Coordinates of C-alpha atoms in Angstrom, one line a residue:
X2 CA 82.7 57.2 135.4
X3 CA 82.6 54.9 132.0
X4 CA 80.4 51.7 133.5
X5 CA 79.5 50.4 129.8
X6 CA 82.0 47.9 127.9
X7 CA 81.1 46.6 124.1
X8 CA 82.9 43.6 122.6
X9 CA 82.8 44.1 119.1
X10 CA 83.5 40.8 117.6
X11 CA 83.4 39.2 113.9
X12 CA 81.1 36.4 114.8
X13 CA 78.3 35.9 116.5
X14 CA 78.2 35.2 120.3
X15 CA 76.2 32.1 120.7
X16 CA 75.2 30.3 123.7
X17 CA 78.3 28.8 124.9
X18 CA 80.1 32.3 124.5
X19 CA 77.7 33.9 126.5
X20 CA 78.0 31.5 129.1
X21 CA 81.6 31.9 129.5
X22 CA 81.3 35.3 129.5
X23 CA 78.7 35.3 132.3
X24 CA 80.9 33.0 133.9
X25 CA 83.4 35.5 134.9
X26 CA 81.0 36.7 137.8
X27 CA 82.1 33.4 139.5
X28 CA 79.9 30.9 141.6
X29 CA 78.1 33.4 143.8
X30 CA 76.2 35.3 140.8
X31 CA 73.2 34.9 139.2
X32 CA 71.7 35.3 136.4
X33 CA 68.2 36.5 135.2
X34 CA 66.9 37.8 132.4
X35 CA 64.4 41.1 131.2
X36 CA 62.9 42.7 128.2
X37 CA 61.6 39.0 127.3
X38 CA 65.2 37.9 127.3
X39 CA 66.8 40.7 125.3
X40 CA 69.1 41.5 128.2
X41 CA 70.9 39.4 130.5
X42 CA 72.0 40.3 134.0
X43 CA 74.2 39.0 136.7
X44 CA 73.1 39.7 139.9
X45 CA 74.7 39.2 143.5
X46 CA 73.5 36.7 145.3
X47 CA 70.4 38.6 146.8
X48 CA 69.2 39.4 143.5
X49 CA 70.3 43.2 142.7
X50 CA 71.7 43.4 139.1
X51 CA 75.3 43.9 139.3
X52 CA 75.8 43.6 135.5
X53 CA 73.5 43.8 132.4
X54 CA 74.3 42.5 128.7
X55 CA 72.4 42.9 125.7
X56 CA 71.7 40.7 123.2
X57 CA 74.3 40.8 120.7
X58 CA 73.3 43.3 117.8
X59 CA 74.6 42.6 114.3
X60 CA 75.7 45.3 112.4
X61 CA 75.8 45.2 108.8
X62 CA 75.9 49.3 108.4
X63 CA 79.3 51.0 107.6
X64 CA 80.3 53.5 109.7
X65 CA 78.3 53.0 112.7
X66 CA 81.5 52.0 114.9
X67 CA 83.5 55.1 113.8
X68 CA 80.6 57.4 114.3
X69 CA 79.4 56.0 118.0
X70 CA 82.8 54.7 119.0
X71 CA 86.1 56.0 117.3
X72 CA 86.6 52.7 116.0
X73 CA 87.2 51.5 112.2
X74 CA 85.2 48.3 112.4
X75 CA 84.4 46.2 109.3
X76 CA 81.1 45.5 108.6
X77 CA 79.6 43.0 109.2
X78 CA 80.2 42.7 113.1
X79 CA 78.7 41.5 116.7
X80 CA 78.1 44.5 118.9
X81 CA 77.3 43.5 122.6
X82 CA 77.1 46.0 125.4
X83 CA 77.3 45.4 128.8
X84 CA 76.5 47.7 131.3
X85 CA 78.1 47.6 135.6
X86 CA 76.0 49.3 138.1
X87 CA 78.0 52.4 139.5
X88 CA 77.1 51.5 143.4
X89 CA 79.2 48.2 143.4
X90 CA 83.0 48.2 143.8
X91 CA 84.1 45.4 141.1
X92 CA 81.4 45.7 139.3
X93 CA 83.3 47.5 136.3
X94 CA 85.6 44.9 136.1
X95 CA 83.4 42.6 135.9
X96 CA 81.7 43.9 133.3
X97 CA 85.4 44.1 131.2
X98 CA 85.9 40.7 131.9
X99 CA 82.8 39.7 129.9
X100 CA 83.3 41.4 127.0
X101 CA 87.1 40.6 127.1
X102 CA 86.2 36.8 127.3
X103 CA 83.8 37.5 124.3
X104 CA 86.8 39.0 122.1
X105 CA 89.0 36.7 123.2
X106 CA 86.9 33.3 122.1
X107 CA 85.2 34.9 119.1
X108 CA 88.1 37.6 118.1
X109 CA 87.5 41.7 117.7
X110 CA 88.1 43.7 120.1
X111 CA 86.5 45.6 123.3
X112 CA 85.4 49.2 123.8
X113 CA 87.4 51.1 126.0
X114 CA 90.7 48.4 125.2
X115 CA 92.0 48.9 128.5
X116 CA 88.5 47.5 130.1
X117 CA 89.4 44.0 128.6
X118 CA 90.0 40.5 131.4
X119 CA 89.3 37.3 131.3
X120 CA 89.9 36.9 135.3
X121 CA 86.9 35.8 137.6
X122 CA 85.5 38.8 139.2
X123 CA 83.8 37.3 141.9
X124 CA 81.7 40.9 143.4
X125 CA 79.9 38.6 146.0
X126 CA 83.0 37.8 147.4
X127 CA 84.9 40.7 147.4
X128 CA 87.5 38.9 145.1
X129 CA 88.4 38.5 141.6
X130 CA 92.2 36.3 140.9
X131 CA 93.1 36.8 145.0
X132 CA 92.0 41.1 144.8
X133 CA 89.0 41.1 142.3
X134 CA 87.4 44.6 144.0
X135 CA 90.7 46.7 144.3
X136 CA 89.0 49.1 141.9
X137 CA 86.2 50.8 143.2
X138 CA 83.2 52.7 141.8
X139 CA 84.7 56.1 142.6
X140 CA 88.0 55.2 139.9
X141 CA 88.0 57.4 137.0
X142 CA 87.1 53.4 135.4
X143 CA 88.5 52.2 131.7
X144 CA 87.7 55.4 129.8
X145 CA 91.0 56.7 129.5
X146 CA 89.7 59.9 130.3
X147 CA 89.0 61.8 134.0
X148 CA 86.0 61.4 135.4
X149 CA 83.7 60.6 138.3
X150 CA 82.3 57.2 139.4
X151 CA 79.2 56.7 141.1
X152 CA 80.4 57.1 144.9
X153 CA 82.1 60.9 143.3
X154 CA 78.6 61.9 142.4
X155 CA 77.1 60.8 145.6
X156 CA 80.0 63.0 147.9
X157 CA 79.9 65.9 145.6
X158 CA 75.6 65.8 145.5
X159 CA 74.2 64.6 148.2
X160 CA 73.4 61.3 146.2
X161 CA 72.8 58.2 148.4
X162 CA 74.4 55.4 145.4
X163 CA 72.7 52.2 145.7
X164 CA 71.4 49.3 144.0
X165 CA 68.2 49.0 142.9
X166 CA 66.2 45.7 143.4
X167 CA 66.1 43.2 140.6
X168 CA 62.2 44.9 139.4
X169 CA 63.0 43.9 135.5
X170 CA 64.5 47.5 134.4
X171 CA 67.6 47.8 133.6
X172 CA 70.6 48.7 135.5
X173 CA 70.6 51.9 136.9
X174 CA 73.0 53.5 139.4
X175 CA 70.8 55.9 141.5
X176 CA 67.1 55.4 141.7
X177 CA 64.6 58.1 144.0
X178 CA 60.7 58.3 143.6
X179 CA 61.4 60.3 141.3
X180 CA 64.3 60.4 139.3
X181 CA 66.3 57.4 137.1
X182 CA 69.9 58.6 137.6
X183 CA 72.3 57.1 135.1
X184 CA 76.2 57.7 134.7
X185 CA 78.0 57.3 131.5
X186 CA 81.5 57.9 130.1
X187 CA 81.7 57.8 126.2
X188 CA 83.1 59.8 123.0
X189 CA 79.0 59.6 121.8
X190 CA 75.6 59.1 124.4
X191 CA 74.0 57.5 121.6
X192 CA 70.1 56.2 122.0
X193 CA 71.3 52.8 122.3
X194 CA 68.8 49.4 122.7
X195 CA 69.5 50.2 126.5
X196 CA 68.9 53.7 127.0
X197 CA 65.8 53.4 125.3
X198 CA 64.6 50.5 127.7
X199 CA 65.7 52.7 130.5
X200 CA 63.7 55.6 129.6
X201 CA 60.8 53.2 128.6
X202 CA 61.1 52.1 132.5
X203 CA 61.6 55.3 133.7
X204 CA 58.4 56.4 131.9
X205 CA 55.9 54.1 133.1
X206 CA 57.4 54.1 136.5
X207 CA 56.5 58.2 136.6
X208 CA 60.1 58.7 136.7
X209 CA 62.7 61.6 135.1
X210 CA 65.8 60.3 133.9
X211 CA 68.6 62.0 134.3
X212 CA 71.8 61.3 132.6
X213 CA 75.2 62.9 134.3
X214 CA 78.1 63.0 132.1
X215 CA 81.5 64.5 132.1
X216 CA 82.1 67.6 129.9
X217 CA 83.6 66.1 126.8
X218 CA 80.5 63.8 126.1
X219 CA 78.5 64.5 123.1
X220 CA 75.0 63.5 122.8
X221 CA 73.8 62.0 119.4
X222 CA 71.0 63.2 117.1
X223 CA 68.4 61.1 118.5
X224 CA 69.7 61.3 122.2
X225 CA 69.5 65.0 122.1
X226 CA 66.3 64.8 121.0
X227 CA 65.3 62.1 123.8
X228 CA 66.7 64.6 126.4
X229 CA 65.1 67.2 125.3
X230 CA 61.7 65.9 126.7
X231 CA 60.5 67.3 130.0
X232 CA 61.1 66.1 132.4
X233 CA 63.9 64.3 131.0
X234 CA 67.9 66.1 131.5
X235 CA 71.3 65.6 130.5
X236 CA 73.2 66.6 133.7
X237 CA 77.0 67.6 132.6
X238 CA 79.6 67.6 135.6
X239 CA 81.4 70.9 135.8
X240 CA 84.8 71.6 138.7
X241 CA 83.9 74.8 138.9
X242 CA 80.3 74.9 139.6
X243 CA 79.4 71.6 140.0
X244 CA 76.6 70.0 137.8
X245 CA 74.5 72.1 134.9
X246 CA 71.7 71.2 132.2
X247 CA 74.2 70.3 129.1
X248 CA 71.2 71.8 126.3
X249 CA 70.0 75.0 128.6
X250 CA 73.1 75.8 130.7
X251 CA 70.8 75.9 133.6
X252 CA 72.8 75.7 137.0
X253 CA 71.6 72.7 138.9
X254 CA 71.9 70.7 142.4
X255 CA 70.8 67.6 143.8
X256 CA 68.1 68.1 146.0
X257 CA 64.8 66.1 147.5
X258 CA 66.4 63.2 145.4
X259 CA 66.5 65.0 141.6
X260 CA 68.6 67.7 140.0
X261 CA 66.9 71.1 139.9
X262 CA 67.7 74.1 138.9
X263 CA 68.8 76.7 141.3
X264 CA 67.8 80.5 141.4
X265 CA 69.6 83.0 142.2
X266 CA 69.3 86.2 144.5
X267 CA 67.2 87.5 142.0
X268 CA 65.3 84.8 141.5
X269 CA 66.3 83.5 137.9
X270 CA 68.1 80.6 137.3
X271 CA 71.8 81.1 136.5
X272 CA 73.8 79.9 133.3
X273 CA 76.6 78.0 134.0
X274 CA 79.9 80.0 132.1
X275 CA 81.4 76.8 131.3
X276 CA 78.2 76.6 128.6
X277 CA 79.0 79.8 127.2
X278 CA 82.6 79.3 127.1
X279 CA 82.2 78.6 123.2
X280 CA 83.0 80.5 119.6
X281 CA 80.8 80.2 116.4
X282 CA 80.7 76.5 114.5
X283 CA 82.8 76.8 111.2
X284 CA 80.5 74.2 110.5
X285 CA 76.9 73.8 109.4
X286 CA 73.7 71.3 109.4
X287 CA 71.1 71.2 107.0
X288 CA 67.6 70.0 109.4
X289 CA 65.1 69.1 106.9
X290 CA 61.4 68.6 109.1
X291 CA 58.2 67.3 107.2
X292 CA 55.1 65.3 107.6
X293 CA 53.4 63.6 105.0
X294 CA 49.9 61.8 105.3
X295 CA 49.1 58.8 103.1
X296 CA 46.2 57.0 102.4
X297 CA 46.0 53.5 105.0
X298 CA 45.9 51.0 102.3
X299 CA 47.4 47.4 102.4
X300 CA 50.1 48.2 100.0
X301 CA 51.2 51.7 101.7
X302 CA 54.9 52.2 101.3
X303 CA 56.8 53.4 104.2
X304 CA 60.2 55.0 104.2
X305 CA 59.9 56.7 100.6
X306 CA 59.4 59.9 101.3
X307 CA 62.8 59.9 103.3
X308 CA 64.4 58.3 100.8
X309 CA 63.6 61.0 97.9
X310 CA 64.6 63.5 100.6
X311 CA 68.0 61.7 101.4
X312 CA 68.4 61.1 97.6
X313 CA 67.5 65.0 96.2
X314 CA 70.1 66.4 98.8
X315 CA 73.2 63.7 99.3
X316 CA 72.8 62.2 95.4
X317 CA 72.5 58.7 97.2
X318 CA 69.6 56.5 99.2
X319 CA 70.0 55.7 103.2
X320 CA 72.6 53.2 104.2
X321 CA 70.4 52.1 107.0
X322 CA 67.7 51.9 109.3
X323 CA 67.0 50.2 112.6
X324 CA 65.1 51.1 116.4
X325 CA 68.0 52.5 118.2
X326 CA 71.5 52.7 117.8
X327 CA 73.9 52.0 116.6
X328 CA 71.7 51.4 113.4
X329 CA 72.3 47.8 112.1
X330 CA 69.8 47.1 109.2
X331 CA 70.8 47.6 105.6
X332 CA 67.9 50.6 104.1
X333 CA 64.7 48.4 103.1
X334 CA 61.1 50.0 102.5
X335 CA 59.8 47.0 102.7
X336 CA 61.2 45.5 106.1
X337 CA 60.4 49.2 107.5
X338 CA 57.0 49.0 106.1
X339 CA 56.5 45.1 107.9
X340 CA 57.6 46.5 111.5
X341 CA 55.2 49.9 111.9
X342 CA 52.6 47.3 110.6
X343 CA 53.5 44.6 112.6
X344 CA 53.4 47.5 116.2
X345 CA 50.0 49.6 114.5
X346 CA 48.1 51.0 116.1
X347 CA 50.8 51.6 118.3
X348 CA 53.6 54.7 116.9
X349 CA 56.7 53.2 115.6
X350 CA 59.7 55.0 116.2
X351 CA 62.6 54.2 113.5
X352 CA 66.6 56.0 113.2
X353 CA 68.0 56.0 109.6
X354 CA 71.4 56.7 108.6
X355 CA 73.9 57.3 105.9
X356 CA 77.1 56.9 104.0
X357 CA 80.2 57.7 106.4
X358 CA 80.9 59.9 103.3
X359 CA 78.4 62.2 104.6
X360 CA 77.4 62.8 107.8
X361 CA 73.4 62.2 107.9
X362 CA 70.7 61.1 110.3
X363 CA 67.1 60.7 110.5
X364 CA 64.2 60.0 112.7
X365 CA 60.7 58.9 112.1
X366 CA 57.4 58.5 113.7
X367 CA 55.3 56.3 112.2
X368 CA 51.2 57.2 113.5
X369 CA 47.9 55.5 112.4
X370 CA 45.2 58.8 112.2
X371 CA 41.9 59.6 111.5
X372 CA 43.5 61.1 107.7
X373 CA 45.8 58.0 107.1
X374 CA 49.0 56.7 107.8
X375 CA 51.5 60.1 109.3
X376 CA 55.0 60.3 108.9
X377 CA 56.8 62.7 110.9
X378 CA 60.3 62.9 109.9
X379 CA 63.4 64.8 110.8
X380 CA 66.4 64.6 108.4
X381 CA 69.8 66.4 109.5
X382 CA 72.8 66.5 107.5
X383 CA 76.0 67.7 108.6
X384 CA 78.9 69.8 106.4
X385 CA 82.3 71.1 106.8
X386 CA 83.1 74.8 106.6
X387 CA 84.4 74.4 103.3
X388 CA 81.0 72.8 102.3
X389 CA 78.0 74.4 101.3
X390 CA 74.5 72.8 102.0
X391 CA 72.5 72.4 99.2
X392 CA 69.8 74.9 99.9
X393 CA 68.7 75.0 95.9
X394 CA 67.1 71.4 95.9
X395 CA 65.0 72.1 99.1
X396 CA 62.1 73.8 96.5
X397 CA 62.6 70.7 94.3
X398 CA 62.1 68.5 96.9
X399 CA 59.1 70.5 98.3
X400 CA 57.1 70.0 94.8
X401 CA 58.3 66.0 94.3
X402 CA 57.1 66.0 98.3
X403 CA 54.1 67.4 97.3
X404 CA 53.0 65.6 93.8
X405 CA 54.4 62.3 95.2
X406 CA 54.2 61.2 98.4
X407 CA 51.4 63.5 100.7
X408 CA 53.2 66.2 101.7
X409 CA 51.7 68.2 105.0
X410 CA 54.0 70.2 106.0
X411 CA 57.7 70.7 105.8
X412 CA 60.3 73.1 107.1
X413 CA 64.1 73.6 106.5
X414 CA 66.3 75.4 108.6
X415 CA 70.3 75.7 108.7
X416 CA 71.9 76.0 111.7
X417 CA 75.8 76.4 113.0
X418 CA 76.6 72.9 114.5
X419 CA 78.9 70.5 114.4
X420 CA 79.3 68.4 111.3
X421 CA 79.4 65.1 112.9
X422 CA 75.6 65.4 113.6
X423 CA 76.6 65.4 117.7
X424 CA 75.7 68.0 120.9
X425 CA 78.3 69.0 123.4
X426 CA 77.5 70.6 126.4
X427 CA 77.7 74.1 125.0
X428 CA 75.5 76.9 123.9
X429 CA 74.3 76.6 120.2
X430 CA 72.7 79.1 118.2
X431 CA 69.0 78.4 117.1
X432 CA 68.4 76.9 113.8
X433 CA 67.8 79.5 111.2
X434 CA 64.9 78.6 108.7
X435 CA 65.3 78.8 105.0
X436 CA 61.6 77.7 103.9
X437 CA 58.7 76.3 105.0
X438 CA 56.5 74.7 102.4
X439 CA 52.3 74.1 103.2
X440 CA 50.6 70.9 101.6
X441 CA 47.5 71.3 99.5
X442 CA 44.8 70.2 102.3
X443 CA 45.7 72.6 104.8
X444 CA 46.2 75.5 102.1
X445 CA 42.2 75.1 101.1
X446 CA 41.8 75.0 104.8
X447 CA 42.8 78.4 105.1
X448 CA 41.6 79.3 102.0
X449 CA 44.2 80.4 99.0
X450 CA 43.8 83.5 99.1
X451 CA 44.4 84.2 102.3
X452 CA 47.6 81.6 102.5
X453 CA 48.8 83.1 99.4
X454 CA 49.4 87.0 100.8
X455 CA 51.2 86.4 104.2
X456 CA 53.0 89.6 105.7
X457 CA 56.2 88.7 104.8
X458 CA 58.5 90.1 102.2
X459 CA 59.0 86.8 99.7
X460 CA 55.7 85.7 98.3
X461 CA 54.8 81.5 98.1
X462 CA 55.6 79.6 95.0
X463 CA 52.8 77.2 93.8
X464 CA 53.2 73.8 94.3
X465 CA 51.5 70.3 92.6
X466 CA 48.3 70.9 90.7
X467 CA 47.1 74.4 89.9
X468 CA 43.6 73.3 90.7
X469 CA 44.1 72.4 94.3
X470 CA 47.9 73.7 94.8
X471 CA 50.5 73.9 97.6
X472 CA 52.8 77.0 98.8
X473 CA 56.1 76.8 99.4
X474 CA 57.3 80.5 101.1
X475 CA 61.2 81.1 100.9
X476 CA 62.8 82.8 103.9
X477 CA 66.4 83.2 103.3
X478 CA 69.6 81.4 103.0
X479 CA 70.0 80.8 106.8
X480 CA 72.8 83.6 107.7
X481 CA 70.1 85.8 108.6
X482 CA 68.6 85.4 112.0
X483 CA 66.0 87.7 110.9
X484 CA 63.8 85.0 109.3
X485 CA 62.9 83.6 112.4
X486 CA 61.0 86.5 112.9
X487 CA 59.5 86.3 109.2
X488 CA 58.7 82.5 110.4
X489 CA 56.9 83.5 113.2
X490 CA 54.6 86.2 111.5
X491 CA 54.1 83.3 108.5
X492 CA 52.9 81.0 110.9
X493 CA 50.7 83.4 112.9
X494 CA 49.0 84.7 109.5
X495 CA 48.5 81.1 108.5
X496 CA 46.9 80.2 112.3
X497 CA 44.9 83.3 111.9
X498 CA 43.3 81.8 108.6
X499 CA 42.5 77.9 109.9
X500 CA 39.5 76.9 110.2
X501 CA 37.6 77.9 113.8
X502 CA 40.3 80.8 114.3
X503 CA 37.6 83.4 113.8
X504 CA 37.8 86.3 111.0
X505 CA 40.5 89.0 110.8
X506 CA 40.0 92.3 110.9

């Protein structure tokens, strides 16, 4: 199923690199170009994309390689991707035979290694050095694992694979009214420069995009998080029952050109047993969630927060920062601050990252308001069973949150997940929450008294100035599933104090 190849190479590809690289579709290919020239694309001679390739990204953070790839790559590198449509025999090869003309003129190496060439792969033609299409798209591909190519996924679904026209989105490998279906085949689906153009496209199109996977593929922090939007799905490929939702375990089946799910005699929607076929994670993750509002000033900071959060649990600051990954930017406030200003008033989206040391990732949403300049940021952090998360600096953090940098609101929770921060396609127990801390403005909102005396059995701890304070309630150490419930009643005695909610009785 694997249809994406990286060259990972110590210098940069420049003009005359690319050129031979895009050369290797031969003398009936084209060439045009999308996302104002971020991605490149060979294209049969009728105009259908046969072949997309990014712009080479240069990464200058450790341990984005190993984390996204398997590989020990020494920073800094060149990381360019291309991607072969699924619905053309050849087109895989080609693909390999870019990258591997990349390594080969610039040295580094190519992800999967086996995908490398240098040979002409002329699709048009139905050639490539005398037999360029012997492979076809229904080949397990350059993975080195089993799996399904595109014209597998049409026999076993009902999926009519074919090209889309050249309509400036990227390369997809079945497109419906309504659905975006995309294969992939790697270690990590990571929210790459090209996924996220994919589901920008999808978006504004009115489109779901549905990835389909084979069962050992993880999803990544941030890509869980993409999937998890309706009407978004990540479709995993099962032998035994066929295709079901990788994050609800939802039985599904290709029908009026999307994947549904499918009920059953009694009218719910079965759970596929390979999702449940799963024991207990010896490991854990720390998910730190909080907002803080700040005044929108010329000189407004951006990123801080995060990195007294990152620095009061891991003892260090990010390692970097970037729009997608893998993350490539060395950790600057100040370049961070430049780009939200530079998109404002539109919401900036940003991924952070850490040491390889230990395993840590972040998003944030950067939003102009009405109060200020919003930061909505989630913070995960990933231990080993022999590893205890540092649950004792989360009230510390809470008060520096509150006294320094506009805290709103902020939640931590400790769930049983895997330590390298990714999702597999198997049923994970809910996050458990620890404590949940309330910033000053919505605590007069509700009026301190009433904030202050919530029906749980741990009372808040005063945050920030006694005049106009904060609460911060503890719930637990996250092995008891009970606080969920002590969440919920917190959060409906808190609701049932906010301004307009009416007067209890």
């Amino acid at each position: 199923m694997t249809k994406d190849v990286i060259a990972l190479t110590p210098k940069m590809p420049d003009t005359w690199a690319l050129l031979a690289g895009l050369y290797a579709g031969g003398p009936g290919a084209g060439v045009s170009a999308a996302s104002e020239g971020a991605v490149l694309r060979l294209c049969a001679p009728d105009g259908r994309p046969l072949v997309s390739v990014e712009a080479p990204l240069l990464v200058q953070v450790p341990g984005e390689a190993e984390r996204l790839l398997g590989r020990d790559v020494p920073v800094p590198f060149w990381w360019t991707e291309a991607r072969a449509s699924g619905a053309v025999p050849g087109a895989e090869r080609l693909a390999g035979s870019v990258c591997g003309r990349l390594a080969l003129l610039l040295g580094g190496t190519t992800w999967p290694e086996p995908a490398a060439g240098t040979e002409v792969v002329d699709v048009a033609a139905g050639t490539a050095g005398g037999d360029a299409a012997s492979g076809t798209a229904g080949t397990s591909g350059t993975s080195g694992t089993a799996g399904t190519g595109s014209a597998d996924v049409a026999e076993g679904a009902g999926v009519a694979a074919a090209l889309a026209p050249d309509d400036g989105q990227p390369v997809v490998d079945v497109l419906t009214d309504s659905t975006s279906v995309v294969l992939a085949d790697r270690p990590v689906l990571a929210l790459t420069t090209w996924l996220s153009e994919v589901l920008r496209g999808t978006s504004e199109s009115g489109r779901a995009l549905h990835i389909v996977t084979p069962a050992h593929v993880r999803l990544s922090a941030p890509a869980r998080a993409t999937l998890l939007q309706v009407p978004n799905r990540w479709v995993v490929q099962d032998p035994a029952q066929g295709y079901y939702d990788g994050l609800s375990g939802a039985v599904l089946r290709w029908r009026d050109g999307t994947f549904a799910p499918v009920p059953g005699p009694d009218g719910t929607v079965p759970v596929a047993e390979a999702f449940g076929r799963t024991s207990p994670s010896p490991d854990r993750q720390l998910v730190v969630a909080f907002r803080t509002t700040l005044p929108a000033h010329e000189d407004v900071v951006l990123g801080e927060a995060l990195e007294t959060a990152w620095r009061g649990l891991t003892g260090s600051a990010p390692a970097g920062w970037g729009t997608a990954e893998p993350v490539n930017l060395p950790w600057s406030t100040r370049q961070l601050t430049e780009l939200a200003r530079d998109r404002a008033p539109e919401p900036t989206h940003l991924l952070v990252t850490g040491h390889p040391g230990r395993p840590a990732l972040a998003w944030i949403r950067v939003t102009r308001t009405t109060a200020g300049v919003e930061q909505d940021v989630t913070l995960t952090l990933g231990y080993g069973e022999d590893e205890a998360p540092p649950l004792e600096a989360i009230a510390p953090l809470a008060e520096t949150l509150v006294v320094e940098h506009g805290l709103t609101t902020m939640l931590a929770s400790v769930r049983r997940a895997s330590r390298d921060l990714t999702t597999a396609p198997v049923l994970q127990a809910p996050p458990v929450p620890v404590a949940f801390t309330l910033g000053a403005h919505d605590v007069r909102g509700i009026g301190l008294t009433h904030a202050r005396r919530p029906p749980v059995g741990v009372r808040p701890v005063a945050l920030g100035p006694a005049s106009e304070p904060a609460l911060h309630y503890p719930l637990g150490d996250g092995s008891d599933a009970g606080a969920l419930v002590e969440l919920q009643r917190l959060a409906a005695h808190l609701r049932a104090g906010a301004p307009g909610a009416g007067t209890e009785t």
